[in-house]
Amino acid sequence: MMIKADNITVCYKMPHDKIQSIKEYMVALMKKKLKYEQFRALHGVSFEIKKGEVIGIVGSNGAGKSTLLKVISGILRPTEGSVSLGGNVVPMLELGSGFDFDLSGRENIFLNGAILGYSEGFLKEKYDDIVAFSELGDFINIPVRNYSSGMIMRLAFSIASQVVPDILIVDEILAVGDAAFQEKSYARMVELMGHGTTVLLVSHNIDQIRRLCDRVIWLDHGEVKDIGETQKICDAYMQTQIR
């Protein structure tokens, strides 16, 4: 198995008191009067994914989709349960979150690439490809703070998609940029999948899920509601969205 999730549970402690400021929070903390309630973002999630499978994850907002991807990516540790991985992981989550906005696009290629685990030599080799794919041209040499949100996402996707990983974790990134760039991003994803990459994809675009995925995991309030063949699960899920 390329990915095995075994009884994953993620709990958060949320202050129960209606605290209005940091000062109130610190006073309550020092007096040991803070009251918490537990929020379970995921509860007992288990599944297995084979090498080369493309798995979609669907569910309403707050169902636990992004939390699950963060656990599998190693960004978040589960409260209970475990994840076993059969290869290296490239997470495409919150694209651009590792950028330094005072640095140029060029400098951020090396900074963000290093965060993703790419070597300096690899980034130098791929630099021209990254810039060409991002379509930023001469803008690559100006500070990222001057970029539009679309330009930031294009650069971030161009950096993240340069390797062919064993496991690719994708969270809503195929909506990057304008329609033409979205088509190019989609084609790049299909190319990665063609190399045998195992993909875990979260998208609110059910048509994308239908086109790309072999199977679908349906999350509901942090639990697995169903796992199965793509069209069957998508049809059942969509029925719940039109009531």
Tab-separated table of N, CA, C and O in Angstrom, residues 10-19 25 33-42 62 79:
chain	number	residue	atom	x	y	z
A	10	VAL	N	-8.326	13.527	15.142
A	10	VAL	CA	-7.700	14.812	15.451
A	10	VAL	C	-8.663	15.630	16.295
A	10	VAL	O	-9.786	15.921	15.871
A	11	CYS	N	-8.221	15.990	17.501
A	11	CYS	CA	-9.049	16.774	18.419
A	11	CYS	C	-8.373	18.109	18.718
A	11	CYS	O	-7.144	18.172	18.862
A	12	TYR	N	-9.179	19.140	18.818
A	12	TYR	CA	-8.695	20.457	19.207
A	12	TYR	C	-9.382	20.880	20.497
A	12	TYR	O	-10.554	20.585	20.707
A	13	LYS	N	-8.617	21.586	21.339
A	13	LYS	CA	-9.220	22.197	22.532
A	13	LYS	C	-9.649	23.611	22.189
A	13	LYS	O	-8.841	24.416	21.745
A	14	MET	N	-10.916	23.914	22.409
A	14	MET	CA	-11.427	25.245	22.109
A	14	MET	C	-11.920	25.897	23.386
A	14	MET	O	-12.692	25.283	24.142
A	15	PRO	N	-11.453	27.131	23.677
A	15	PRO	CA	-11.927	27.822	24.887
A	15	PRO	C	-13.445	27.945	24.883
A	15	PRO	O	-14.039	28.365	23.887
A	16	HIS	N	-14.051	27.540	25.997
A	16	HIS	CA	-15.511	27.585	26.113
A	16	HIS	C	-16.009	28.970	26.525
A	16	HIS	O	-17.127	29.362	26.236
A	17	ASP	N	-15.147	29.718	27.223
A	17	ASP	CA	-15.531	31.048	27.695
A	17	ASP	C	-15.554	32.051	26.543
A	17	ASP	O	-14.814	31.923	25.566
A	18	LYS	N	-16.369	33.054	26.660
A	18	LYS	CA	-16.436	34.120	25.658
A	18	LYS	C	-15.387	35.180	25.979
A	18	LYS	O	-15.684	36.238	26.524
A	19	ILE	N	-14.139	34.863	25.653
A	19	ILE	CA	-13.023	35.762	25.931
A	19	ILE	C	-12.864	36.740	24.776
A	19	ILE	O	-12.810	36.348	23.616
A	25	TYR	N	-7.714	36.393	28.151
A	25	TYR	CA	-7.261	35.010	28.003
A	25	TYR	C	-6.128	34.708	28.987
A	25	TYR	O	-6.136	33.684	29.666
A	33	LYS	N	-8.739	29.287	35.178
A	33	LYS	CA	-10.193	29.321	35.036
A	33	LYS	C	-10.650	29.140	33.591
A	33	LYS	O	-11.818	29.333	33.276
A	34	LEU	N	-9.674	28.768	32.736
A	34	LEU	CA	-10.047	28.532	31.345
A	34	LEU	C	-10.841	27.235	31.233
A	34	LEU	O	-10.451	26.200	31.768
A	35	LYS	N	-11.946	27.312	30.535
A	35	LYS	CA	-12.762	26.130	30.296
A	35	LYS	C	-12.700	25.787	28.812
A	35	LYS	O	-12.795	26.663	27.957
A	36	TYR	N	-12.522	24.506	28.528
A	36	TYR	CA	-12.389	24.078	27.145
A	36	TYR	C	-13.493	23.086	26.782
A	36	TYR	O	-14.047	22.394	27.639
A	37	GLU	N	-13.767	23.049	25.506
A	37	GLU	CA	-14.560	21.951	24.972
A	37	GLU	C	-13.772	21.358	23.813
A	37	GLU	O	-13.033	22.059	23.128
A	38	GLN	N	-13.903	20.053	23.631
A	38	GLN	CA	-13.150	19.390	22.577
A	38	GLN	C	-13.919	19.415	21.263
A	38	GLN	O	-15.117	19.162	21.224
A	39	PHE	N	-13.180	19.737	20.194
A	39	PHE	CA	-13.747	19.672	18.849
A	39	PHE	C	-12.987	18.609	18.079
A	39	PHE	O	-11.763	18.653	17.980
A	40	ARG	N	-13.709	17.627	17.554
A	40	ARG	CA	-13.076	16.555	16.794
A	40	ARG	C	-13.166	16.869	15.304
A	40	ARG	O	-14.234	16.788	14.710
A	41	ALA	N	-12.022	17.225	14.725
A	41	ALA	CA	-11.984	17.509	13.293
A	41	ALA	C	-12.030	16.229	12.478
A	41	ALA	O	-12.579	16.200	11.372
A	42	LEU	N	-11.428	15.153	13.010
A	42	LEU	CA	-11.480	13.833	12.393
A	42	LEU	C	-11.726	12.795	13.476
A	42	LEU	O	-11.240	12.957	14.604
A	62	GLY	N	-15.902	22.107	6.492
A	62	GLY	CA	-15.826	21.653	7.876
A	62	GLY	C	-15.894	20.148	8.041
A	62	GLY	O	-15.905	19.647	9.163
A	79	THR	N	-4.216	13.105	16.931
A	79	THR	CA	-4.380	12.858	18.363
A	79	THR	C	-4.321	11.367	18.641
A	79	THR	O	-3.748	10.916	19.635
